[in-house]
mmCIF file of C-alpha atoms and ligand atoms in Angstrom:
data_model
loop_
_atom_site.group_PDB
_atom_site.id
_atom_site.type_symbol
_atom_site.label_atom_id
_atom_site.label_comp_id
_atom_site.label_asym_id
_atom_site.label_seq_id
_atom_site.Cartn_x
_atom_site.Cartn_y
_atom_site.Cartn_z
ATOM 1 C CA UNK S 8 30.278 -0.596 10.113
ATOM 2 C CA UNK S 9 27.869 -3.555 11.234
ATOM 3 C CA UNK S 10 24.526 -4.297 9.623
ATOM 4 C CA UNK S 11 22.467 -6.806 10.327
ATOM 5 C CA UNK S 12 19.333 -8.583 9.119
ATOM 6 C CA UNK S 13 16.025 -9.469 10.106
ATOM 7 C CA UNK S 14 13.292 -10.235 7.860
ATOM 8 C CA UNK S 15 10.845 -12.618 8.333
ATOM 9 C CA UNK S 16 9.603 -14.456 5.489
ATOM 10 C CA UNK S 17 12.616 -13.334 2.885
ATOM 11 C CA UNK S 18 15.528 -15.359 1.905
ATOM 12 C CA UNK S 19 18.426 -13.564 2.901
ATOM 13 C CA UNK S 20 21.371 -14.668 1.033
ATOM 14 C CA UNK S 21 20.775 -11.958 -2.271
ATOM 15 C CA UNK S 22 20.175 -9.677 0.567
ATOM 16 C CA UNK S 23 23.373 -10.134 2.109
ATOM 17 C CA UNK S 24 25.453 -10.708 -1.586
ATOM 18 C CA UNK S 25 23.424 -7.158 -2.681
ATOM 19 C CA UNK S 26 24.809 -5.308 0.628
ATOM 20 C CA UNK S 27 28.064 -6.743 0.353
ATOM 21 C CA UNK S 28 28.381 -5.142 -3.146
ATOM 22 C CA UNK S 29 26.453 -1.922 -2.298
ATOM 23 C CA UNK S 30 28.336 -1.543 0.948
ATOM 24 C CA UNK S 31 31.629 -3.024 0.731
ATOM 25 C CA UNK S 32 33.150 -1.733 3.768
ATOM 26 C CA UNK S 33 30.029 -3.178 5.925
ATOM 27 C CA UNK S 34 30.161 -6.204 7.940
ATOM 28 C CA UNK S 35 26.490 -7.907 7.269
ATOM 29 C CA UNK S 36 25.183 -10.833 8.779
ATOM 30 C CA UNK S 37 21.906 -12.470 9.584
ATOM 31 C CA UNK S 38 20.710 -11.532 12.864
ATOM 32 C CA UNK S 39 21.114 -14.155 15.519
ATOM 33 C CA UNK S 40 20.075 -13.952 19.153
ATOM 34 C CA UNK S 41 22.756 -13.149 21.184
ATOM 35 C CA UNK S 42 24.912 -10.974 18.655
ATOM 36 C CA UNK S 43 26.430 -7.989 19.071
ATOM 37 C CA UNK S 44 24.942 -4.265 18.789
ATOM 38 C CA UNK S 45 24.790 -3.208 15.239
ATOM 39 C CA UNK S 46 25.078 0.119 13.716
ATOM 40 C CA UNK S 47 22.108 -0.262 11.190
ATOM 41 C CA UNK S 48 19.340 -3.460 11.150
ATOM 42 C CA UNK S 49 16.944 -4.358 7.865
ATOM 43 C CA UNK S 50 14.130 -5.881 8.929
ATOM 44 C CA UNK S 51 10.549 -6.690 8.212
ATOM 45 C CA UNK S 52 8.342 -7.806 10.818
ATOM 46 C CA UNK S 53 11.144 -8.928 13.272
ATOM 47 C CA UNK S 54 10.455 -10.559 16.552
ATOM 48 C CA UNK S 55 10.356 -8.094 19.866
ATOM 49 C CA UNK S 56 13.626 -10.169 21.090
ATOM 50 C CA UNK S 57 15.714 -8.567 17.696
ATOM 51 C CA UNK S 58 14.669 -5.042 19.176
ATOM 52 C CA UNK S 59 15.258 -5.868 22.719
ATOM 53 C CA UNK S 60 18.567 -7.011 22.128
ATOM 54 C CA UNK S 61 19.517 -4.559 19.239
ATOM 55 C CA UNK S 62 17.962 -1.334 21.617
ATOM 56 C CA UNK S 63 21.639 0.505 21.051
ATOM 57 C CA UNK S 64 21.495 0.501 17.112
ATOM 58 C CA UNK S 65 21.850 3.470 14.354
ATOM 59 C CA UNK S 66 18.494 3.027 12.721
ATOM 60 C CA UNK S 67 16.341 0.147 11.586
ATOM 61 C CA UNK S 68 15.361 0.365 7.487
ATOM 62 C CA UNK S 69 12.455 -1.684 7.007
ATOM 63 C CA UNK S 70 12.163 -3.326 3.398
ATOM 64 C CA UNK S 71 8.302 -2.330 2.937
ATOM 65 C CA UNK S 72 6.939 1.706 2.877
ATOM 66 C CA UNK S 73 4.409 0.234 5.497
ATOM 67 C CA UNK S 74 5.675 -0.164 9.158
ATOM 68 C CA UNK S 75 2.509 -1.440 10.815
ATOM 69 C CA UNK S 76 4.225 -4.608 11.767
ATOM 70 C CA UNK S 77 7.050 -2.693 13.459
ATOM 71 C CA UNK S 78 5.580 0.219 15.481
ATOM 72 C CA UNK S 79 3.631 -2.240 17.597
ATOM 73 C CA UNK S 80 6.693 -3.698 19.092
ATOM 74 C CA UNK S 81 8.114 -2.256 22.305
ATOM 75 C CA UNK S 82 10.721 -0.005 20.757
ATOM 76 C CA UNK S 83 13.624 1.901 22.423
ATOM 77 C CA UNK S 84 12.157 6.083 22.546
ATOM 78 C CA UNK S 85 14.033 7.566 19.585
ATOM 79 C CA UNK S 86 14.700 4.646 17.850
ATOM 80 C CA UNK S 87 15.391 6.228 14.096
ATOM 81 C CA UNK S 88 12.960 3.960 11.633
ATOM 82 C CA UNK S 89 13.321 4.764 8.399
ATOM 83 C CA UNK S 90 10.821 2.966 5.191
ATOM 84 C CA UNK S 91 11.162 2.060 2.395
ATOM 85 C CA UNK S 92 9.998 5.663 0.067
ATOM 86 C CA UNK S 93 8.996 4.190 -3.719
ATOM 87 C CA UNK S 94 11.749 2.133 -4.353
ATOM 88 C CA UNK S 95 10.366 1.257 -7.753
ATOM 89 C CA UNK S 96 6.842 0.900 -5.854
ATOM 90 C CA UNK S 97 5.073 3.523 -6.927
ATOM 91 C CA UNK S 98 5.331 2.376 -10.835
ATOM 92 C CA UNK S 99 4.100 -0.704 -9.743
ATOM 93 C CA UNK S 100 1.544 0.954 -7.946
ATOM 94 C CA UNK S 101 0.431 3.076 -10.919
ATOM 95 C CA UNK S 102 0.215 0.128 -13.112
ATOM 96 C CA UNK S 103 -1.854 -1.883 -10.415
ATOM 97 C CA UNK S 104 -4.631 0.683 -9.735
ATOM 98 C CA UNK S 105 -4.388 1.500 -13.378
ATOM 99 C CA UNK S 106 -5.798 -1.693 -14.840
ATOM 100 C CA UNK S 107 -8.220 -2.329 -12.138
ATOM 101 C CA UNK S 108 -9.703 1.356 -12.851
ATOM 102 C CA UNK S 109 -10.006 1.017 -16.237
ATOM 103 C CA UNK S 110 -10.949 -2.936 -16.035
ATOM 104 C CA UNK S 111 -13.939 -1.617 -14.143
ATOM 105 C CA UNK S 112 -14.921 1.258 -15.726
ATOM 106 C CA UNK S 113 -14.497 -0.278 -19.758
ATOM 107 C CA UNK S 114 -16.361 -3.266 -18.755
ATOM 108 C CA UNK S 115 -13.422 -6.062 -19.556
ATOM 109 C CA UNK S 116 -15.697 -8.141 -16.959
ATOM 110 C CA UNK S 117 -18.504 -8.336 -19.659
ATOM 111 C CA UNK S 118 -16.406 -8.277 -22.503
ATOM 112 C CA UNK S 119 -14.309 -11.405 -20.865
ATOM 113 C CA UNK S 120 -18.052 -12.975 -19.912
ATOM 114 C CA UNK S 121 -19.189 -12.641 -23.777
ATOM 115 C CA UNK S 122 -16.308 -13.591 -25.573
ATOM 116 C CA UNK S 123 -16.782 -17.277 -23.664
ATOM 117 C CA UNK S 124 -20.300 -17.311 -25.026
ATOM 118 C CA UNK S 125 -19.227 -16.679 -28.708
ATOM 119 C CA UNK S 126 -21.290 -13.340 -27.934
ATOM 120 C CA UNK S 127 -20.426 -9.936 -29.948
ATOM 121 C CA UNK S 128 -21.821 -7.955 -27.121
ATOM 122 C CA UNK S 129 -21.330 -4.265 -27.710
ATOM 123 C CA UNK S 130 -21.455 -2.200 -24.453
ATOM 124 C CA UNK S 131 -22.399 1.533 -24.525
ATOM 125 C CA UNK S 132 -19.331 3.686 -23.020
ATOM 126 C CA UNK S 133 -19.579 4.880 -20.307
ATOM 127 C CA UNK S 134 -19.199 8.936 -19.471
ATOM 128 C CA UNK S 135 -15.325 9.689 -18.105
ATOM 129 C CA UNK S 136 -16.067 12.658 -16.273
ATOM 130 C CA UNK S 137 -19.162 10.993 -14.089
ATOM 131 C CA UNK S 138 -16.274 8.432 -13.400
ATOM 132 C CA UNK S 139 -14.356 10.123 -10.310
ATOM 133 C CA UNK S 140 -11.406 8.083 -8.363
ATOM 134 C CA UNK S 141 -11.285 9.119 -4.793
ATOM 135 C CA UNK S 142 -7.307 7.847 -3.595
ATOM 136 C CA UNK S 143 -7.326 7.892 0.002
ATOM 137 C CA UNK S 144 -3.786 8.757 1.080
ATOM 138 C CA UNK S 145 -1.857 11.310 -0.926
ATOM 139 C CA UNK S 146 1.677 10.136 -0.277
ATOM 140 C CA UNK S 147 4.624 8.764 -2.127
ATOM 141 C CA UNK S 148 2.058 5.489 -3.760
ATOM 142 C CA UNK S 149 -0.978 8.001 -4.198
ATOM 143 C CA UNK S 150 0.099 11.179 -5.286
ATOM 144 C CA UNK S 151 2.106 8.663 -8.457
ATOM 145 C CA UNK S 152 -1.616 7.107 -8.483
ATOM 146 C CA UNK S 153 -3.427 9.764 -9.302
ATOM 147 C CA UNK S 154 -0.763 11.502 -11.449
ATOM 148 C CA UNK S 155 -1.176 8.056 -13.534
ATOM 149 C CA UNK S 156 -5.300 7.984 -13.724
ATOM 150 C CA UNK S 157 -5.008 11.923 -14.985
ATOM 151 C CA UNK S 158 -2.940 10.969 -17.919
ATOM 152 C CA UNK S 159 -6.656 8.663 -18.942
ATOM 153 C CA UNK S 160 -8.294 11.916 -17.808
ATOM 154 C CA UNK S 161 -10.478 10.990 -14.837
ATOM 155 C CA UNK S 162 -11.448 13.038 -12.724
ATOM 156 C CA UNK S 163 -9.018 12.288 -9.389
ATOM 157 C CA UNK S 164 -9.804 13.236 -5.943
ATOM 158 C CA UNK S 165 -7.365 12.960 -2.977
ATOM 159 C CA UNK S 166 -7.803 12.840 0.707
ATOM 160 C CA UNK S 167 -4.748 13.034 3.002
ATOM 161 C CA UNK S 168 -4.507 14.312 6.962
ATOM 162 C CA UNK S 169 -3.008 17.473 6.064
ATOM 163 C CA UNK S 170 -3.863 19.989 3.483
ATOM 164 C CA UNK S 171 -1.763 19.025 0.138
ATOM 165 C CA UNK S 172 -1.457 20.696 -3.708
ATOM 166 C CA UNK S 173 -1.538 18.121 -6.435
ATOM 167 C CA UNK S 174 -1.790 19.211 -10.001
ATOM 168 C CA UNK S 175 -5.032 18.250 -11.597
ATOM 169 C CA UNK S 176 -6.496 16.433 -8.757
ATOM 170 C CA UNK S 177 -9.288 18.044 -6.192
ATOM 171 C CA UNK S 178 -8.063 17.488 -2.291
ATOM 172 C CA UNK S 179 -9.509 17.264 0.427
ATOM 173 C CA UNK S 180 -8.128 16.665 4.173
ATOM 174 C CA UNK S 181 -9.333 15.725 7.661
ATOM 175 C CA UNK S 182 -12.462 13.971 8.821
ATOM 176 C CA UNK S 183 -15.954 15.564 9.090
ATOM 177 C CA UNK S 184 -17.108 17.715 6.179
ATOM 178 C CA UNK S 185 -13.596 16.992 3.876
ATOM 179 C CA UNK S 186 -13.791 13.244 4.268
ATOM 180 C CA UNK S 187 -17.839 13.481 3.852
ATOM 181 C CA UNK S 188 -17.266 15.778 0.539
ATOM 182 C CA UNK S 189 -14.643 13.065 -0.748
ATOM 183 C CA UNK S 190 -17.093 9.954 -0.325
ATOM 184 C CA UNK S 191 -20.117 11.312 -1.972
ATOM 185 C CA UNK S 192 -18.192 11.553 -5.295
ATOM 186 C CA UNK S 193 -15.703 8.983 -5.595
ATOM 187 C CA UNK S 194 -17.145 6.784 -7.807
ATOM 188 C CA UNK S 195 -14.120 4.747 -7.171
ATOM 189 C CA UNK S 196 -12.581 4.537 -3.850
ATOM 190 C CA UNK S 197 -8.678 3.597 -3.611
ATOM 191 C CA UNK S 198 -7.029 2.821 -0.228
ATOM 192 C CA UNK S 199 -3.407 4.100 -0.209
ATOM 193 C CA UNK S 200 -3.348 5.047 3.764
ATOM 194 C CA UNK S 201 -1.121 3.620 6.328
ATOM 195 C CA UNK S 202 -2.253 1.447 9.034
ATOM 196 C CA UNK S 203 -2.215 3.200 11.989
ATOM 197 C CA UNK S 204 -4.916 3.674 15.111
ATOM 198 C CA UNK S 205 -6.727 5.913 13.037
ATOM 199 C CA UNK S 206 -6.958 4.431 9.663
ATOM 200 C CA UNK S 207 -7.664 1.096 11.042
ATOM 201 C CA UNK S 208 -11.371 -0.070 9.840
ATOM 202 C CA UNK S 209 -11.678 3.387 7.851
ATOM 203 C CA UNK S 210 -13.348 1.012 5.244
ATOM 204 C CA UNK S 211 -16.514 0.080 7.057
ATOM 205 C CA UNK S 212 -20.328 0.207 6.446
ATOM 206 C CA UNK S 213 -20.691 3.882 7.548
ATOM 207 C CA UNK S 214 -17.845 5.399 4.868
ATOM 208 C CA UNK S 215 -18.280 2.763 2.123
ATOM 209 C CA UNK S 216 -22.081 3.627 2.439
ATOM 210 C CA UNK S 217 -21.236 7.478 1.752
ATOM 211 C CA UNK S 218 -20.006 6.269 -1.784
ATOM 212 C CA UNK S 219 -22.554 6.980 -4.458
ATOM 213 C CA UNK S 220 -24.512 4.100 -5.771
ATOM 214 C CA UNK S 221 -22.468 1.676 -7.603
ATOM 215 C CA UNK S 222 -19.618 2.799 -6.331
ATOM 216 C CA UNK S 223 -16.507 0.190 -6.869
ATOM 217 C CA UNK S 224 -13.279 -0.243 -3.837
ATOM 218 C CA UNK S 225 -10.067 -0.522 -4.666
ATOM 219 C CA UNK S 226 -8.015 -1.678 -1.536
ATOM 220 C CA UNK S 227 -4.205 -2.021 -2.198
ATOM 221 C CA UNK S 228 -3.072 -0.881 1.650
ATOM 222 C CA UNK S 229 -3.618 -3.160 4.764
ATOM 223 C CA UNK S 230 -6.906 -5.740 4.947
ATOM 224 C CA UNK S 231 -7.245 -4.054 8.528
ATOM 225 C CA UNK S 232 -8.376 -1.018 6.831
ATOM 226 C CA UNK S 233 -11.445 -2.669 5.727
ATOM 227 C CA UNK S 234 -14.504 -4.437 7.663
ATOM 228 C CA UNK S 235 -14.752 -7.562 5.666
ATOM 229 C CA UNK S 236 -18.328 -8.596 6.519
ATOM 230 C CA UNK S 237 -19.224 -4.382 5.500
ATOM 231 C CA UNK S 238 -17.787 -4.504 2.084
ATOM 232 C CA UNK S 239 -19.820 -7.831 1.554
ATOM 233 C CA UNK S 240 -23.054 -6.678 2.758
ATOM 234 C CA UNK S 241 -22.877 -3.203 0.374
ATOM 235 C CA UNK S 242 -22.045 -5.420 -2.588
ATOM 236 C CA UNK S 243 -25.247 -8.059 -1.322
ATOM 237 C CA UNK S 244 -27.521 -5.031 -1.034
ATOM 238 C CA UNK S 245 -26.176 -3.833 -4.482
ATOM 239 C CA UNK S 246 -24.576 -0.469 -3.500
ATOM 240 C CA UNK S 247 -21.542 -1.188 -4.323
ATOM 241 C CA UNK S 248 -21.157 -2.611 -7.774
ATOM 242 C CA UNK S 249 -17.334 -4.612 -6.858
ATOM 243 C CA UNK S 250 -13.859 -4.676 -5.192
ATOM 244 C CA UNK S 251 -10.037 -5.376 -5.921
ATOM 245 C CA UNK S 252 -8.263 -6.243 -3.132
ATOM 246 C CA UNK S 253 -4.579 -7.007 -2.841
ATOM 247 C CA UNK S 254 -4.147 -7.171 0.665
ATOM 248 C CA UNK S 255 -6.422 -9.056 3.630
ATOM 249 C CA UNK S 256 -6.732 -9.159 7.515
ATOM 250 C CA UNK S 257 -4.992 -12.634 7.143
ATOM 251 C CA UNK S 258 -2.240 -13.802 4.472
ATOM 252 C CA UNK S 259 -2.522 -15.456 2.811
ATOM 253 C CA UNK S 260 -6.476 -15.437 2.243
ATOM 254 C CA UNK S 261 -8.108 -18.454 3.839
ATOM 255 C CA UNK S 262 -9.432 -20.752 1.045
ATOM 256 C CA UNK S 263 -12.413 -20.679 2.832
ATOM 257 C CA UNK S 264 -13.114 -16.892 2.608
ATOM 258 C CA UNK S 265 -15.903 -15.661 1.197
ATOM 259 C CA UNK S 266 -14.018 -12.856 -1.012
ATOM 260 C CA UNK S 267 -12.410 -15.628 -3.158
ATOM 261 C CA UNK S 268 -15.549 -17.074 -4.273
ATOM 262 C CA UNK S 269 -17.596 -13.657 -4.393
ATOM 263 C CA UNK S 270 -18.623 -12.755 -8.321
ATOM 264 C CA UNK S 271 -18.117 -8.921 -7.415
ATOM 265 C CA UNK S 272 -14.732 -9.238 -6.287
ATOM 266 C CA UNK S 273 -10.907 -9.379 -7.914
ATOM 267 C CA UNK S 274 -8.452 -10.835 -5.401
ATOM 268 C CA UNK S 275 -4.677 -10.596 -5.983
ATOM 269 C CA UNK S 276 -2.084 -12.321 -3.652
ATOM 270 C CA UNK S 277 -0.323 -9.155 -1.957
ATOM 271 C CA UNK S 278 1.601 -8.232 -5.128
ATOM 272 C CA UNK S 279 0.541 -4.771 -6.146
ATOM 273 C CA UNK S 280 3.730 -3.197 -5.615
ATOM 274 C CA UNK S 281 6.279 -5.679 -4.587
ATOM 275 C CA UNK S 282 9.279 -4.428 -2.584
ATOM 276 C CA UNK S 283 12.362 -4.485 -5.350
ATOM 277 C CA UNK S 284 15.600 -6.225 -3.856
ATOM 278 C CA UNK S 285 18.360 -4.141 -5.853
ATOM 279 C CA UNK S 286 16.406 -0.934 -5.675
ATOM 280 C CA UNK S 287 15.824 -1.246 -2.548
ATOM 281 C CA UNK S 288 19.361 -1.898 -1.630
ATOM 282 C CA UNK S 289 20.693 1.278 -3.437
ATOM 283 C CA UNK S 290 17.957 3.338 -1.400
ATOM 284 C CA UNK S 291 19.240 2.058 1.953
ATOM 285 C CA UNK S 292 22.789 2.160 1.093
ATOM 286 C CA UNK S 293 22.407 5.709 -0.212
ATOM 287 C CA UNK S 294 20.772 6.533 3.149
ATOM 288 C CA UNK S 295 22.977 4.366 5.686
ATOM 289 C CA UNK S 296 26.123 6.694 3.622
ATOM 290 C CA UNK S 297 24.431 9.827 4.141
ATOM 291 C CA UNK S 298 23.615 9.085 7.631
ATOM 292 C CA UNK S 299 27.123 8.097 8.410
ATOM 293 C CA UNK S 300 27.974 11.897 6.918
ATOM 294 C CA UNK S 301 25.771 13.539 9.413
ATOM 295 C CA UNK S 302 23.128 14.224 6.801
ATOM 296 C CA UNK S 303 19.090 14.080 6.840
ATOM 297 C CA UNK S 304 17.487 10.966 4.811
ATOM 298 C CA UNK S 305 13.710 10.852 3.404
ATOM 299 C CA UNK S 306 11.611 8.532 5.140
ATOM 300 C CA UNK S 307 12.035 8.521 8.635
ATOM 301 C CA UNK S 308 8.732 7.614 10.168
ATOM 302 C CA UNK S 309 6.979 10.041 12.781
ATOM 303 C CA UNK S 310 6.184 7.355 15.542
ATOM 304 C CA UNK S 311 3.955 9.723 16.964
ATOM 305 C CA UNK S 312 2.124 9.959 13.875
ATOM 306 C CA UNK S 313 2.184 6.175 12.831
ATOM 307 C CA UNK S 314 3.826 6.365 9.462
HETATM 308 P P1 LIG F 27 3.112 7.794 2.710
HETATM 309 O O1 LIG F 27 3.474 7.881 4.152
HETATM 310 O O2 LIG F 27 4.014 8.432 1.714
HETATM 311 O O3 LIG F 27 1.656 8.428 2.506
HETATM 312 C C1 LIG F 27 0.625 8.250 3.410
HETATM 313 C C2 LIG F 27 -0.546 9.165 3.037
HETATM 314 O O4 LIG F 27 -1.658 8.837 3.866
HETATM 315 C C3 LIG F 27 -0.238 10.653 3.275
HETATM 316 O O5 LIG F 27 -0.823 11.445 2.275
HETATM 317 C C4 LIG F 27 -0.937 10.924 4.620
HETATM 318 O O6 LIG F 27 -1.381 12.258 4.824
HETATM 319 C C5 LIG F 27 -2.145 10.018 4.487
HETATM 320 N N1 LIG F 27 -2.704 9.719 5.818
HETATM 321 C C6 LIG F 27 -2.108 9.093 6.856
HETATM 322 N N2 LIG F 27 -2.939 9.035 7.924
HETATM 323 C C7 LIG F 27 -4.084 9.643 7.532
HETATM 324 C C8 LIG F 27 -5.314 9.916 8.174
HETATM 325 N N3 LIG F 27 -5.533 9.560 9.454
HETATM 326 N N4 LIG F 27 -6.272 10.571 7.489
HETATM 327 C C9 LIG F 27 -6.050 10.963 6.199
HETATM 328 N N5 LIG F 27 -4.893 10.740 5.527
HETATM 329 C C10 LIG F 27 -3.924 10.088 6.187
HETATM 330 O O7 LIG F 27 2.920 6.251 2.381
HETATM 331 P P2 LIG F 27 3.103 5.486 0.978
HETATM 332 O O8 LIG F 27 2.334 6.215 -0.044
HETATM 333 O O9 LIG F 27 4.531 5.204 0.726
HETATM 334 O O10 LIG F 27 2.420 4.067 1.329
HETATM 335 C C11 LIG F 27 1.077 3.977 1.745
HETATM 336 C C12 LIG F 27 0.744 2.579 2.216
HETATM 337 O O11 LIG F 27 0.632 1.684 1.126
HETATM 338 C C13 LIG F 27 1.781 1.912 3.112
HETATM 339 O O12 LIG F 27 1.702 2.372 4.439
HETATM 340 C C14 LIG F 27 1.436 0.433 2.982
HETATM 341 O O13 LIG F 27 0.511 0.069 3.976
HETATM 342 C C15 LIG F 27 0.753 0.358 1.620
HETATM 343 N N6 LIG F 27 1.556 -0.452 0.675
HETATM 344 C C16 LIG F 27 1.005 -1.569 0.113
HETATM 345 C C17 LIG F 27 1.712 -2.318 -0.792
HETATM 346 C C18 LIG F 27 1.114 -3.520 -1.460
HETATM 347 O O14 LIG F 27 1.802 -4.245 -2.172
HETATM 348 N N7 LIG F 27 -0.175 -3.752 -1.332
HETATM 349 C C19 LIG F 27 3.085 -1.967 -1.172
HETATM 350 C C20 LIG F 27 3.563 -0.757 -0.555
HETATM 351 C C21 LIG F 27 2.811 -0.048 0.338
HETATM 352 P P3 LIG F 27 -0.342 13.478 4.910
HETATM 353 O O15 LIG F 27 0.111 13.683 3.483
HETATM 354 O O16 LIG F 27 -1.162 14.595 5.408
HETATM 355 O O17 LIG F 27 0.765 13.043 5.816
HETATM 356 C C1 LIG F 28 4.871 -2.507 1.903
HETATM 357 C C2 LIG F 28 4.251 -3.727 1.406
HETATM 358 O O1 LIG F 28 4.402 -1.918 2.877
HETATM 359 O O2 LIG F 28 4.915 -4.506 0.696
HETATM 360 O O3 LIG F 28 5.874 -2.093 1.299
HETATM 361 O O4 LIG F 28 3.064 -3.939 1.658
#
């Protein structure tokens, strides 16, 4: 069996040992133009010539859960992609959205602000249940999100495309009057969607505006899911009280950005759930074994769909 790999911006060689030990009857190499057909490529972001010339092969496993970079490309019909599904992400994920929730909501900001004045500056608390999350995007990241903010007892709301069950968390699906009843109460407003056409600048002036006053964003998805210049002017006309953001329409961040410098806003370098190499090795070997038995793997993406 032939693998090969293509992924831009990631040193290959623990790649390749990791395979080698996971897979020891596969043949893996670094994909080069000009090589032969494989039966199974893992890539991120690789160049249209990879697909071109790799149009005959098994399945591609991309090393991310997101696979906006790949479903642009001019890709043979049928082509089997298959993401990465948690992989040790969603912990990550939990831990990320977490601490900026509860950062927010206990005041840390203040706390962090008086303890370099030599200030004891007692802060009233604030009431839980007024304190709604809203996760956009019930899937394998937000469905462990919101399982993680019930266990500090907020209130969690979810909003997904298609109707979905969630213990302990209110849900609501589709645009119009479900997307319009999630706004208006999430007090905090996490973005756990794929990009695809119709998530794309979901985060603009008209939905962030639907938040209630004071309302705080929590971006952890794609930076094309949010209108930069919108999220700046809500926090400038004081309707939104801040933002975290982990991920931007350009990465890294420009130094010359106005999120970096803006007193409302928490920016972290693409990290909130980094892709793990060994687990996700296992997860692809697991799948590339039960493929080669005939069987059905999680994760392959819907291209219609977008994710
Ligand atoms: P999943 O595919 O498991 O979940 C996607 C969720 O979004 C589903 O609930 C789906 O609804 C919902 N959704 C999709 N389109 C729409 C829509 N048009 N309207 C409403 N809901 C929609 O993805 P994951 O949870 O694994 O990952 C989510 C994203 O997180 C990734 O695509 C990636 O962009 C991002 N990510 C970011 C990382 C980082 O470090 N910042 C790391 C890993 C991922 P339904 O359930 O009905 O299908
Ligand atoms: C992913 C990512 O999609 O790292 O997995 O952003």
């Amino acid at each position: 069996m032939k693998l090969t790999f293509c992924c831009t911006d990631t040193r290959a060689e623990p790649w390749l040992a990791g395979f080698r030990t996971a897979l020891p009857e596969a043949d893996i190499a670094v994909w080069q133009a000009g090589a032969p057909v494989a039966d199974y490529g893992v890539v991120w972001a690789p160049p249209q010539a990879f697909i071109d010339e790799q149009a005959g092969i098994k399945a591609l496993f991309n090393i991310g859960a997101g696979v906006d970079a790949l479903l642009p490309l001019r890709l043979p019909e049928g082509l089997r992609i298959v993401r990465l599904d948690d992989a040790g992400m969603a912990v990550q994920m939990a831990e990320y959205v977490c601490h900026a929730v509860v950062r927010h909501f206990r005041e840390f900001d203040a706390y962090d602000a008086a303890q370099r004045e030599a200030r004891w500056a007692y802060r009233k608390p604030r009431r839980r249940e007024a304190f709604t999350v809203g996760i956009m995007g019930l899937g394998v990241l937000g469905s462990r999100v919101a399982q993680a903010l019930r266990g500090f007892d907020f209130p969690v709301n979810g909003w997904s495309r298609s109707p979905k069950a969630l213990d302990g968390v209110q849900t609501f699906h589709g645009t119009g009057e479900g997307l319009n009843a999630f706004l208006a109460a999430s007090q905090v407003l996490v973005n756990l969607l794929p990009l695809t056409p119709e998530t794309r600048d979901i985060l603009d002036r008209d939905t962030l505006g639907r938040l209630p006053a004071g309302g705080y964003v929590i971006n952890v998805a794609r930076g094309a899911h949010l209108v930069d210049e919108d999220l700046l002017a809500l926090l400038d006309s004081g309707h939104l009280a801040g933002a975290t953001l982990d991920v931007f329409r350009t990465e890294p961040l420009p130094a010359d950005h106005p999120f970096w410098r803006h007193p409302a806003i928490t920016v972290t370098p693409h990290t909130s759930a980094r892709t793990l190499r060994d687990e996700s090795i296992a997860q692809i070997a697991r799948k590339i074994r039960a493929l080669q038995r005939g069987e059905a793997i999680a994760g392959v993406v819907d291209r219609a769909r977008g994710y």
